[in-house]
PDB file of C-alpha atoms in Angstrom:
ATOM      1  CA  UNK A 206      18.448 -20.493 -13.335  1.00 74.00           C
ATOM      2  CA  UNK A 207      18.506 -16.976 -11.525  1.00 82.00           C
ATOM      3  CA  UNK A 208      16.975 -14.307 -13.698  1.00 85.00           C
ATOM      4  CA  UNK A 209      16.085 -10.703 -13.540  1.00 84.00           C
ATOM      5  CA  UNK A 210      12.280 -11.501 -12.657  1.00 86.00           C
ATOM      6  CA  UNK A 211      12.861 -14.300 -10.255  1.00 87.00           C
ATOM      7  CA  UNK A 212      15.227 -11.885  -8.323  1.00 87.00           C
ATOM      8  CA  UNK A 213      12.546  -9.174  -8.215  1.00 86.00           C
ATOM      9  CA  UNK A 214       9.745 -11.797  -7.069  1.00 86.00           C
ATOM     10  CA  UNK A 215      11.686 -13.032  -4.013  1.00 89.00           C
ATOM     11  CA  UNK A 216      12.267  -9.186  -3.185  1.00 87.00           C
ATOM     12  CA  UNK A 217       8.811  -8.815  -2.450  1.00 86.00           C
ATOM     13  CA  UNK A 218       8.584 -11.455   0.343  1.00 89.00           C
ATOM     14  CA  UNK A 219       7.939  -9.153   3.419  1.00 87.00           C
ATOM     15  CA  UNK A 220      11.507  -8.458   5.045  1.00 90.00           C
ATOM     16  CA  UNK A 221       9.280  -8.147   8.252  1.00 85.00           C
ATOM     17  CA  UNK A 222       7.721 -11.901   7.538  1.00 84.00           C
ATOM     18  CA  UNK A 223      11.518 -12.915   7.361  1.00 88.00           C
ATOM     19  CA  UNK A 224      12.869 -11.802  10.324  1.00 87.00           C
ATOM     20  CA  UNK A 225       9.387 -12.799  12.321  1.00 80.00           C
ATOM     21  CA  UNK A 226      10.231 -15.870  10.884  1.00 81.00           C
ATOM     22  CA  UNK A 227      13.461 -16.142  12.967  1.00 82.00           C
ATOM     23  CA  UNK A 228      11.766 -14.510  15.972  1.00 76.00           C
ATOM     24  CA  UNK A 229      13.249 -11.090  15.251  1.00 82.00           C
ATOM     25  CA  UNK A 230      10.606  -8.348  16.158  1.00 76.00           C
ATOM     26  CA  UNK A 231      10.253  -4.677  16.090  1.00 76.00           C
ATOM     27  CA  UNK A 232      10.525  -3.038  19.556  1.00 74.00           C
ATOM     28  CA  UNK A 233       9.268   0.232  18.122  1.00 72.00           C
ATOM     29  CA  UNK A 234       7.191   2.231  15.167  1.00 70.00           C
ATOM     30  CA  UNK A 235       8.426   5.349  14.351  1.00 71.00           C
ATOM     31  CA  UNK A 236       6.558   7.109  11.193  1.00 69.00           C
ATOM     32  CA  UNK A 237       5.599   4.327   8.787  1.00 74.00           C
ATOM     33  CA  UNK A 238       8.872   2.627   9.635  1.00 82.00           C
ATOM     34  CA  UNK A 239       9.776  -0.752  12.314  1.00 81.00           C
ATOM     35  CA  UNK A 240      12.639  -0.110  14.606  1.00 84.00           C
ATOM     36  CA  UNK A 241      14.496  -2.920  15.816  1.00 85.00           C
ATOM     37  CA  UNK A 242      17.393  -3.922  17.692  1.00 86.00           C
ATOM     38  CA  UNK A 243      20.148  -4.505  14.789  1.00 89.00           C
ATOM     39  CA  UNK A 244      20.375  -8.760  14.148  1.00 90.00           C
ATOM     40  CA  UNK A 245      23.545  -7.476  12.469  1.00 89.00           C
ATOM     41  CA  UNK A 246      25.597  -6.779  15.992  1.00 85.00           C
ATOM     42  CA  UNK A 247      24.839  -6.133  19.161  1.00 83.00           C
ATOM     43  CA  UNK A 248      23.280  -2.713  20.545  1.00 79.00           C
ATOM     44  CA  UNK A 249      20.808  -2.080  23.450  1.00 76.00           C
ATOM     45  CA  UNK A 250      19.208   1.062  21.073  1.00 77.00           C
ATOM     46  CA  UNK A 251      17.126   0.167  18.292  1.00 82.00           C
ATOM     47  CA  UNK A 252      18.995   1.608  14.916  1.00 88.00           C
ATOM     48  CA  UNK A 253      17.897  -1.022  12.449  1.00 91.00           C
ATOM     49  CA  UNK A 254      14.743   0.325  10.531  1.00 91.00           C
ATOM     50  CA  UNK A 255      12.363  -1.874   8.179  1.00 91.00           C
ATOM     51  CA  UNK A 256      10.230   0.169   5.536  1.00 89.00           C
ATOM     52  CA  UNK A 257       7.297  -2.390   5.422  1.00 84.00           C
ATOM     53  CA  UNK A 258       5.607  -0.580   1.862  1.00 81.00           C
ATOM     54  CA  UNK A 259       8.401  -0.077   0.012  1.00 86.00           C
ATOM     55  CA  UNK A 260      10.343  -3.109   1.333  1.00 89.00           C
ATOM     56  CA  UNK A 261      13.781  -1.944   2.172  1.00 92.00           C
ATOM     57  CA  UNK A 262      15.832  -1.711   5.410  1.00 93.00           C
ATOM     58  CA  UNK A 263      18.312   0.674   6.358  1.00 92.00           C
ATOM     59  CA  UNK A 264      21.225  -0.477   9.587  1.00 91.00           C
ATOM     60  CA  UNK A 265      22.120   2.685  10.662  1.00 85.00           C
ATOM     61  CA  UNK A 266      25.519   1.139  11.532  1.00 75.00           C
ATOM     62  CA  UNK A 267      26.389   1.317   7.744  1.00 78.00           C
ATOM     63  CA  UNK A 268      24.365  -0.792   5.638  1.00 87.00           C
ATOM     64  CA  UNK A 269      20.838  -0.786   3.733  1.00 90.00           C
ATOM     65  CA  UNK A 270      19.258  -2.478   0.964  1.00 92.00           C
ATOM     66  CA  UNK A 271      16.779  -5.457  -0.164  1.00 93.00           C
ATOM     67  CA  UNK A 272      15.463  -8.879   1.288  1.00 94.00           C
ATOM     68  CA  UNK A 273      18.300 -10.399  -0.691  1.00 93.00           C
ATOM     69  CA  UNK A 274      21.326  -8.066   0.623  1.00 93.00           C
ATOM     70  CA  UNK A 275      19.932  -8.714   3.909  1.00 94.00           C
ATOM     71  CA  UNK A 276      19.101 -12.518   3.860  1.00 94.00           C
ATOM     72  CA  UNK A 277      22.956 -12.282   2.979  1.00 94.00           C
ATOM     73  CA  UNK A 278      23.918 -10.424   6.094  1.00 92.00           C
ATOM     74  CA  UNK A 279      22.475 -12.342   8.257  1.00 91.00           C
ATOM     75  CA  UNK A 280      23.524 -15.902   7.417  1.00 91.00           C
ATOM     76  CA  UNK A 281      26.800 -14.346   5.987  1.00 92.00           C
ATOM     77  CA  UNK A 282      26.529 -16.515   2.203  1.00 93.00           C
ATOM     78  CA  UNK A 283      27.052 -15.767  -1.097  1.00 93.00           C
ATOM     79  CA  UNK A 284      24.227 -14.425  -3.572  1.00 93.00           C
ATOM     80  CA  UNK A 285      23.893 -17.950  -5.108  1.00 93.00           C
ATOM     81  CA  UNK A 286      22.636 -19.575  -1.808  1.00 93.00           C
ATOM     82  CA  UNK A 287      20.628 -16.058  -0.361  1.00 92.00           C
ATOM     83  CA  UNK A 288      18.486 -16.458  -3.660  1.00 92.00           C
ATOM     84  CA  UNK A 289      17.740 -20.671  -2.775  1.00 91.00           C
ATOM     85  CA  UNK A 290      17.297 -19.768   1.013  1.00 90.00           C
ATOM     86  CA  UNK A 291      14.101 -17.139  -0.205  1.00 91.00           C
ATOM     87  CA  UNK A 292      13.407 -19.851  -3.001  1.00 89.00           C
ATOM     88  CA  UNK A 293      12.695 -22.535   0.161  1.00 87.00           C
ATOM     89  CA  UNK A 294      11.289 -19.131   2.496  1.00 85.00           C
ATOM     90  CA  UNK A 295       7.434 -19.914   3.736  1.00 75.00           C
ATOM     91  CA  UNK A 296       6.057 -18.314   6.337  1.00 61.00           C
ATOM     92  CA  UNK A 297       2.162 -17.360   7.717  1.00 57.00           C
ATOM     93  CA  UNK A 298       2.196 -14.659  10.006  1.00 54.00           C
ATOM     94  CA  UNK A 299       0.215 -14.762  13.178  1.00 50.00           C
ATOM     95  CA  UNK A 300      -2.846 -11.580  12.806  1.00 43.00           C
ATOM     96  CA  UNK A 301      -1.315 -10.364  16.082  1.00 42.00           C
ATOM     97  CA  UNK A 302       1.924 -10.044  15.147  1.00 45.00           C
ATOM     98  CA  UNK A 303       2.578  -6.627  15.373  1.00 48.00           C
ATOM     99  CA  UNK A 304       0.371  -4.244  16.854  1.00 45.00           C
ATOM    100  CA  UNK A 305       2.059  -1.021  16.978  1.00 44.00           C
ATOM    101  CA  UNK A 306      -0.201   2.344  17.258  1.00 40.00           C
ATOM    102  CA  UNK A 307       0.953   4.508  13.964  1.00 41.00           C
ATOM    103  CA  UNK A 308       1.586   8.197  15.406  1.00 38.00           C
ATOM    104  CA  UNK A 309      -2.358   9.064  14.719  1.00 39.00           C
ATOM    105  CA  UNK A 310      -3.296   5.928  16.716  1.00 41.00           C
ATOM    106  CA  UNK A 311      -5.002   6.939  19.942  1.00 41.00           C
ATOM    107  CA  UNK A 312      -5.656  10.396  18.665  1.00 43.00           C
ATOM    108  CA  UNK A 313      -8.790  12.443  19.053  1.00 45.00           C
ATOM    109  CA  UNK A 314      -9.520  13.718  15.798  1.00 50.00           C
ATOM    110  CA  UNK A 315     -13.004  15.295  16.570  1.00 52.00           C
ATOM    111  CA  UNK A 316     -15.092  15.433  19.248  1.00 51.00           C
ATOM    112  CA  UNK A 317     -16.780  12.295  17.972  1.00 65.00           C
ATOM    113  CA  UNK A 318     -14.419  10.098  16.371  1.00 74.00           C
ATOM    114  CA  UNK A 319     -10.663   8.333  17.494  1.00 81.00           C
ATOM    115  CA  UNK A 320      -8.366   6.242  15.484  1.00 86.00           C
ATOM    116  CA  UNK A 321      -7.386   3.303  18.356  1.00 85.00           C
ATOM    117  CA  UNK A 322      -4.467   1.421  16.180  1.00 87.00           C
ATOM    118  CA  UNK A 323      -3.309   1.091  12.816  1.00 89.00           C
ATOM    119  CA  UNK A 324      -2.009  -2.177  11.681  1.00 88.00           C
ATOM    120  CA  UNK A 325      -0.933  -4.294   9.122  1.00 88.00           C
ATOM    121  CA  UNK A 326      -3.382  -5.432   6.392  1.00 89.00           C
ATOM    122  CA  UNK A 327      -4.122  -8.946   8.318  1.00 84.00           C
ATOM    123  CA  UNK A 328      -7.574  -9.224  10.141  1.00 85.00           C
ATOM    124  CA  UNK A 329      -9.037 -12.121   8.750  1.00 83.00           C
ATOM    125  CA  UNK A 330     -12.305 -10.038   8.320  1.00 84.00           C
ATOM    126  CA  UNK A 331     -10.691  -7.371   5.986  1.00 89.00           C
ATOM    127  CA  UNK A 332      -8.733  -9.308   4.144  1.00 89.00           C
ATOM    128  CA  UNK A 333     -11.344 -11.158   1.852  1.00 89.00           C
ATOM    129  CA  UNK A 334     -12.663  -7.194   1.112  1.00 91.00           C
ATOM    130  CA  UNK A 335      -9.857  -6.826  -0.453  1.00 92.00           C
ATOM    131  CA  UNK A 336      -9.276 -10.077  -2.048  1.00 92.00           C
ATOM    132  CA  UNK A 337     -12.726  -9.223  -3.286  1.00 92.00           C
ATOM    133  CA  UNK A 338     -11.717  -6.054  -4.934  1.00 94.00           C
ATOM    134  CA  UNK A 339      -9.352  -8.565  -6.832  1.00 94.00           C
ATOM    135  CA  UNK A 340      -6.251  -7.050  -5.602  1.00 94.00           C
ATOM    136  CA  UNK A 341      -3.662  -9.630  -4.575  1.00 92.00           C
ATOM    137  CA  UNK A 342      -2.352 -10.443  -1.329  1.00 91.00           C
ATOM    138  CA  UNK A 343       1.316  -9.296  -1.608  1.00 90.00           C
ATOM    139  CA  UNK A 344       0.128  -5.771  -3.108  1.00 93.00           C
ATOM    140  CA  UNK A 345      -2.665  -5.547  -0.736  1.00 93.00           C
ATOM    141  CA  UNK A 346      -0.592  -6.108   2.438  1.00 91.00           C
ATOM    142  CA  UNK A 347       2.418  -3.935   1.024  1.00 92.00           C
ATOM    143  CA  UNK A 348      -0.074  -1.186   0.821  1.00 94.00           C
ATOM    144  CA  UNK A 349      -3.140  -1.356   2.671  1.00 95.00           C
ATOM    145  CA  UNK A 350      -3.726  -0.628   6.920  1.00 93.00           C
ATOM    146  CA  UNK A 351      -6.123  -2.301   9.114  1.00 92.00           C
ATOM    147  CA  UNK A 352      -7.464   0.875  10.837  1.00 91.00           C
ATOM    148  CA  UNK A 353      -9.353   0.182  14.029  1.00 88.00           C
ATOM    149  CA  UNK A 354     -11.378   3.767  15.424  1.00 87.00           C
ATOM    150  CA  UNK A 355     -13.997   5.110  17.439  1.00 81.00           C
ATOM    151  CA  UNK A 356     -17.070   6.419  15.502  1.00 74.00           C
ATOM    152  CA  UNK A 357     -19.744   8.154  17.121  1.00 68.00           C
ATOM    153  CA  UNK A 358     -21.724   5.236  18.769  1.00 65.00           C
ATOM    154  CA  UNK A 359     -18.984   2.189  18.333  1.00 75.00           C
ATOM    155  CA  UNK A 360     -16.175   0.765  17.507  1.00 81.00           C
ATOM    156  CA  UNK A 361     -15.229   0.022  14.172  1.00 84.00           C
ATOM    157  CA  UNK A 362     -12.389  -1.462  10.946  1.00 89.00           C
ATOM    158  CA  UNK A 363     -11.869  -0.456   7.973  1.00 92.00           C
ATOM    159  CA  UNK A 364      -9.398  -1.171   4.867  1.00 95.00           C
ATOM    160  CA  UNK A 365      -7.426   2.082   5.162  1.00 95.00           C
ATOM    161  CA  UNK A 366      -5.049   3.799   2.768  1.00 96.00           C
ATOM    162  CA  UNK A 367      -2.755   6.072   4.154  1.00 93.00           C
ATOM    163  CA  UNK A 368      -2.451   9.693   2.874  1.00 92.00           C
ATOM    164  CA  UNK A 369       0.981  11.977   3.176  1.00 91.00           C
ATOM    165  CA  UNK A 370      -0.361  13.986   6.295  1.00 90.00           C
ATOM    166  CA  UNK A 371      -0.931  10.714   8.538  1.00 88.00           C
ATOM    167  CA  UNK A 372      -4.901  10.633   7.815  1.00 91.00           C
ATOM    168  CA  UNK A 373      -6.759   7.670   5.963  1.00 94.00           C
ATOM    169  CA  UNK A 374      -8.891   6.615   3.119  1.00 95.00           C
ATOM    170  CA  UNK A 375     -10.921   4.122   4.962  1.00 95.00           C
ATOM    171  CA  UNK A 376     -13.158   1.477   2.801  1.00 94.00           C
ATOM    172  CA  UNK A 377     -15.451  -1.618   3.928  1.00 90.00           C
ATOM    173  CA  UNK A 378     -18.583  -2.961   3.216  1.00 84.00           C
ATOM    174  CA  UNK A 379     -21.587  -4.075   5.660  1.00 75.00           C
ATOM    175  CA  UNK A 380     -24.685  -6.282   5.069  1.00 68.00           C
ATOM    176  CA  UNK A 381     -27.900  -4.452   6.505  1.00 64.00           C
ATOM    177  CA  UNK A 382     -30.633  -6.097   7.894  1.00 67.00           C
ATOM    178  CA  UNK A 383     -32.354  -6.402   4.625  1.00 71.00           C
ATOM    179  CA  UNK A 384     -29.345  -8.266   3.848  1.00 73.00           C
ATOM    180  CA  UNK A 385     -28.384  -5.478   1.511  1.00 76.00           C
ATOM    181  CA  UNK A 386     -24.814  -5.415   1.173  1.00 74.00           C
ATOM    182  CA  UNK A 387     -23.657  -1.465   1.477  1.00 78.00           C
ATOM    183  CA  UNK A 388     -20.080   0.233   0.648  1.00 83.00           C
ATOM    184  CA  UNK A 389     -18.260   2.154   3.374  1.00 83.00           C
ATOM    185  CA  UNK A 390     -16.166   5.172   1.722  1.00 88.00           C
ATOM    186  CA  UNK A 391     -14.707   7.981   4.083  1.00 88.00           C
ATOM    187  CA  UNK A 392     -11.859   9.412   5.409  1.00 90.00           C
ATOM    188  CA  UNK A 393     -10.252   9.941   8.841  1.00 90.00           C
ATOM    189  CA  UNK A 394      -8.063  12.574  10.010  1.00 88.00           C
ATOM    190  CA  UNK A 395      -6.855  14.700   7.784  1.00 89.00           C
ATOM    191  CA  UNK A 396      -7.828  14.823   3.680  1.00 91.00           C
ATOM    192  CA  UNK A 397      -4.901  14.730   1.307  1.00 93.00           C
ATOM    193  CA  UNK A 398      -3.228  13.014  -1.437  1.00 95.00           C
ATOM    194  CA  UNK A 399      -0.649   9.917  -0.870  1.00 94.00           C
ATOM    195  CA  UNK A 400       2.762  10.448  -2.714  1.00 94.00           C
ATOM    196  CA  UNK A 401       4.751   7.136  -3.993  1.00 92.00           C
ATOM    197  CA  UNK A 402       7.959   8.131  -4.968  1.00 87.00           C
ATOM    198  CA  UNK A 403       9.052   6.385  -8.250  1.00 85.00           C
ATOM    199  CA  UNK A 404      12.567   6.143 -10.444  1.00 83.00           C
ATOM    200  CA  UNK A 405      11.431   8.283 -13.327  1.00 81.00           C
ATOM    201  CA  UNK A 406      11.266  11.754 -12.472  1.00 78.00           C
ATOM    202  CA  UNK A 407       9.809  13.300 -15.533  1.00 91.00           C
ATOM    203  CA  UNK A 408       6.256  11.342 -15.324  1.00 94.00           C
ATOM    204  CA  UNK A 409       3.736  11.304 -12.638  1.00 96.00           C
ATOM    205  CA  UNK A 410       0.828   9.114 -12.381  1.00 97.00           C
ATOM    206  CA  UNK A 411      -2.836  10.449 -10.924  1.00 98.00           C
ATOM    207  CA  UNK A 412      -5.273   8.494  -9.523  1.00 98.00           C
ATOM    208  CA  UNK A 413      -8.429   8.984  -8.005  1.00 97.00           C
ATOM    209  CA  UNK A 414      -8.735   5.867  -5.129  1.00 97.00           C
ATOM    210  CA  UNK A 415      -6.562   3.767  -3.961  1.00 98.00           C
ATOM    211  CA  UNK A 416      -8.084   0.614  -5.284  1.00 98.00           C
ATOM    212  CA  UNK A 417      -7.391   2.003  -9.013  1.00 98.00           C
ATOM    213  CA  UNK A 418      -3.634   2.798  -7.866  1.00 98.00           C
ATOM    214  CA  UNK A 419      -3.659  -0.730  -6.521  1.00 97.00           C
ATOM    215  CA  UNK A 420      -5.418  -2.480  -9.879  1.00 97.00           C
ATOM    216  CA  UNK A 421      -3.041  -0.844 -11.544  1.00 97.00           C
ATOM    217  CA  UNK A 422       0.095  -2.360 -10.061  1.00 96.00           C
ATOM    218  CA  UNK A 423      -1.493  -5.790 -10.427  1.00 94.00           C
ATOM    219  CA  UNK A 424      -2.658  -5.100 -14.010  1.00 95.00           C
ATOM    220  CA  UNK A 425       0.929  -4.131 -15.052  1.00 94.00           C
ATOM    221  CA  UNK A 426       2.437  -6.789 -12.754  1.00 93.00           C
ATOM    222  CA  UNK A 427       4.769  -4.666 -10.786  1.00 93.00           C
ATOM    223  CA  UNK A 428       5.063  -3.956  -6.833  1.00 91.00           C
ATOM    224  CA  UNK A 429       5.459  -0.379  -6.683  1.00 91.00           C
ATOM    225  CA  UNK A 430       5.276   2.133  -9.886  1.00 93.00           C
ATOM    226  CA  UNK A 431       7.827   2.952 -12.063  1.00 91.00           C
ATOM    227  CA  UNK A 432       6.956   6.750 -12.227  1.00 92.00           C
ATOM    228  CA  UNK A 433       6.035   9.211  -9.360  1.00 93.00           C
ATOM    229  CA  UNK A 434       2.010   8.462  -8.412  1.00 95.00           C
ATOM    230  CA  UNK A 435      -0.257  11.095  -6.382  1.00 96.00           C
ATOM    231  CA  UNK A 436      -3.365   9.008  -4.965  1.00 97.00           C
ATOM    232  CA  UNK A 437      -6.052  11.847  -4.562  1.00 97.00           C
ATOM    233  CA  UNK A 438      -8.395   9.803  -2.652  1.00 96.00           C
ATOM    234  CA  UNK A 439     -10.758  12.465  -3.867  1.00 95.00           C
ATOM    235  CA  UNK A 440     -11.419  14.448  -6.273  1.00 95.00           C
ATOM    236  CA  UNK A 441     -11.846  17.182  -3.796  1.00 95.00           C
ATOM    237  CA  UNK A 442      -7.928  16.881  -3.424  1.00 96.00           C
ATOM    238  CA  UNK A 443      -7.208  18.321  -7.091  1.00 97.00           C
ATOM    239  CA  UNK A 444      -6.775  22.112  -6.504  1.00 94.00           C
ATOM    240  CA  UNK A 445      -3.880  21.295  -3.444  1.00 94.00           C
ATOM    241  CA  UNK A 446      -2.156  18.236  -5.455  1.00 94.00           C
ATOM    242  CA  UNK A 447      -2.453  20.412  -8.894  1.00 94.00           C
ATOM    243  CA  UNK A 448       0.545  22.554  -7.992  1.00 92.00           C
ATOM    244  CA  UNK A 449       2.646  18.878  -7.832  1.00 92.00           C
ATOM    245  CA  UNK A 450       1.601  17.513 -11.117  1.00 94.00           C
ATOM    246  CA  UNK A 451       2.315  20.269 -12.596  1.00 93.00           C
ATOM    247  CA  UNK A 452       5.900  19.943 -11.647  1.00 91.00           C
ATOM    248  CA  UNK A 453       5.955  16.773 -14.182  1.00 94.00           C
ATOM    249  CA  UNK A 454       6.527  17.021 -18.023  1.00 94.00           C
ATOM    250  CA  UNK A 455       3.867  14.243 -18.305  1.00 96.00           C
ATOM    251  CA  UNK A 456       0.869  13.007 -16.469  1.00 97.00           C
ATOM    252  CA  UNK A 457      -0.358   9.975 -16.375  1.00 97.00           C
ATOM    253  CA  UNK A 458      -4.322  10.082 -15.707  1.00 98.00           C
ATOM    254  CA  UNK A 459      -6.351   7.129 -14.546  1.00 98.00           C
ATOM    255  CA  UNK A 460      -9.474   8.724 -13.302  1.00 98.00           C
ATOM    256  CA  UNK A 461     -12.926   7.813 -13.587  1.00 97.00           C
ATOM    257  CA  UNK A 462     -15.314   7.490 -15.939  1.00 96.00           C
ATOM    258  CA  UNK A 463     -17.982   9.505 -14.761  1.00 96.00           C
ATOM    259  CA  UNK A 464     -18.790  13.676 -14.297  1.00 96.00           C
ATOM    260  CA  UNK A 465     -16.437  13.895 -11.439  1.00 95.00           C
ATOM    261  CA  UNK A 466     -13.426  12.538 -13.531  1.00 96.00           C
ATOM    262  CA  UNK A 467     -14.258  13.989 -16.058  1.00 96.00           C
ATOM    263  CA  UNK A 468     -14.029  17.225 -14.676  1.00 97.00           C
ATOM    264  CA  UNK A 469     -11.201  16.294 -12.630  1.00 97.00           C
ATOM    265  CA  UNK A 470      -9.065  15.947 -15.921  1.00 97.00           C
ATOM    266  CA  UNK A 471     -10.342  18.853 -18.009  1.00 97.00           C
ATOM    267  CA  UNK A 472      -8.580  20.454 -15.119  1.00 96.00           C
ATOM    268  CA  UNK A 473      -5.652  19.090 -15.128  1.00 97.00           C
ATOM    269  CA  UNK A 474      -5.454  19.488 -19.008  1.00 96.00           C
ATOM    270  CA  UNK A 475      -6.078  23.183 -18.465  1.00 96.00           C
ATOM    271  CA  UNK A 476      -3.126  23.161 -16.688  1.00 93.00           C
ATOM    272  CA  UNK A 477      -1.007  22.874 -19.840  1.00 93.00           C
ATOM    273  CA  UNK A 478       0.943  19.690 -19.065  1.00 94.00           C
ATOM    274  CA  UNK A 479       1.187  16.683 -21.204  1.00 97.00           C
ATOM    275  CA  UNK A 480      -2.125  14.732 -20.519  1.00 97.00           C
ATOM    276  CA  UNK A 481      -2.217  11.060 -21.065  1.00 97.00           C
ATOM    277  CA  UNK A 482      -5.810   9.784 -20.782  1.00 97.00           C
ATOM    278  CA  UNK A 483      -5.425   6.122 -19.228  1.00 97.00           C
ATOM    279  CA  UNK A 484      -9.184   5.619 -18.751  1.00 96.00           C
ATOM    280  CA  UNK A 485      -9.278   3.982 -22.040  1.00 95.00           C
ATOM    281  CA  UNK A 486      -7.753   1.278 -20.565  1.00 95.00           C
ATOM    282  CA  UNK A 487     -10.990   0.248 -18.257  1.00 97.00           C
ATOM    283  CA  UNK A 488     -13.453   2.460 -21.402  1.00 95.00           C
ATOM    284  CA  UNK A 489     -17.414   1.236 -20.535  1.00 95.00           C
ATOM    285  CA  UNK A 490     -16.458   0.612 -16.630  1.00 96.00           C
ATOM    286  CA  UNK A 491     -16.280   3.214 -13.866  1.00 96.00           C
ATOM    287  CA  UNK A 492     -13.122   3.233 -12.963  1.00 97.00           C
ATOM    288  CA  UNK A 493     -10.297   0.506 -13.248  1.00 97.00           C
ATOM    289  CA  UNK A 494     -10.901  -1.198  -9.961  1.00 97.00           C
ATOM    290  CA  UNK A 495     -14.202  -2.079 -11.386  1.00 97.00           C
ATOM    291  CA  UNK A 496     -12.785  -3.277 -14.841  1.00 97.00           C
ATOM    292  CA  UNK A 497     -10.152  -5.318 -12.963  1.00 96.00           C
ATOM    293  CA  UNK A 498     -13.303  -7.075 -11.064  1.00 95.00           C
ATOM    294  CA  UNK A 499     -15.388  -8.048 -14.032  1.00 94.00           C
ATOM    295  CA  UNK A 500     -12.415  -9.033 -16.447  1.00 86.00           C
ATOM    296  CA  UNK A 501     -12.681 -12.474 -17.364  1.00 74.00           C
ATOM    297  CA  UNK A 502     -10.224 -14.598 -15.968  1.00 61.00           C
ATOM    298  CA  UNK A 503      -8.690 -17.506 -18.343  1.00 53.00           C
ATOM    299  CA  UNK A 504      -9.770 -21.048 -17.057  1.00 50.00           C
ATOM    300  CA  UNK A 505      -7.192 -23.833 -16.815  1.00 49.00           C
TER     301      UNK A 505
END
């Protein structure tokens, strides 16, 4: 039986896992988006363009839409047999799949510091961080970077979160010598706030890390959110994201339980929007990511 849900699960298989899958790969990356030569016809300029986060394609020859649309496209079938051809779909990625610099890669940022590449959440040394944080695969890869840079003395990775002027929320964790295990938390490039665009226009939400904003999607068991989200990846990012909220007839806040959130949202109440105080969601944790870590799981 094809339902509503089952529809929206299969749309969240990568459309870049499914046409690596049939040895279709990008020749290009242009912004956040994969450029490739059209599977749909025949053209010697790339025009066909694959939105890896929010999972859509656009064919500049006419056409755009989902993994389902395009599974029909290619092997030119009806809706009934696209949906059992993604029911069947399995496919594991090779880590160097794609490797394509994002327009910051290669960039001296400082005097001290270079991003090398940006790619997709995959290094088999990042992706247990994440898995650790409890976020699941499909939302961490949909969202997260594997950003490779130049720090002062070395070469390092990091989880990274992109923000909306091309610099990055970087997070990672290290074991000392003392075999203390310590938290990496900075940024790269530029500081800002990440925009997702969502349907409803009348709502935002606000978080303060990406981790929460990621929780959150796995919490409510969706992909991407149903109302417009700023990420601040800081606090510091309020006063220059306020002017945006404000915009909204409601906002959402999931910030964190401590001085710093708290501040952060007598702000935004002073503001005189419609405040809706999510943080008693995780109440007695830090912030949501960490509620989302300790919950208790149900055993089978």
């Amino acid at each position: 039986m094809i339902t509503q849900e089952l529809i929206q699960q299969l749309c969240q298989i990568s459309i870049t896992d499914y046409l690596a899958s049939k040895g279709i790969l990008p020749v290009l990356k242009r912004g956040q988006e994969f450029a490739y030569l059209s599977p749909l016809r025949d053209e010697k300029t790339p025009s066909f363009f694959v939105h890896p986060v929010k999972n859509v394609w656009n064919d500049f020859g006419g056409d755009r839409g989902n993994l389902v649309r395009l599974v029909r496209q290619l092997e030119q079938c009806d809706f009934v047999t696209a949906i059992q051809t993604l029911q069947q779909f399995t496919y594991q990625p090779p880590a160097t799949l794609f490797s394509f610099d994002d327009p910051v890669a290669n960039k001296t940022l400082n005097e001290k510091e270079s991003i090398i590449a940006v790619k997709l959440h995959d290094n088999p040394a990042l992706v247990p961080y994440s898995a650790q944080r409890r976020i699941s695969y499909p939302i961490a890869r949909k969202y997260l970077r594997d950003v490779y840079y130049q720090s002062i003395y070395k070469r390092l990775f990091a989880v990274g979160f992109e923000n909306d002027k091309g610099g990055f929320a970087l997070r990672n964790q290290w074991t000392d010598k003392d075999k203390n295990v310590r938290e990496i938390k900075r940024n790269i490039g530029p500081s800002w706030f990440t925009t997702i665009a969502g349907k409803h226009q009348r709502v935002v939400n606000v978080f303060e890390g990406f981790f929460d904003f990621l929780t959150a999607l796995d919490y409510y068991q969706v992909s991407e959110p149903n109302c417009t989200t700023i990420v601040l990846n800081s606090t510091s990012n309020l006063d220059v994201a306020l002017p945006l909220l404000t915009q909204f007839a409601q906002i959402n806040a999931y910030l964190d339980n401590d001085q710093a959130g708290s501040t952060a949202l007598a702000k935004i109440q002073a503001s005189g929007v419609s405040v809706v105080d999510r943080s008693t969601l995780y109440q007695g944790y830090k912030d949501f990511n960490e509620f989302w870590i300790n919950r208790e799981v149900p055993k089978i």
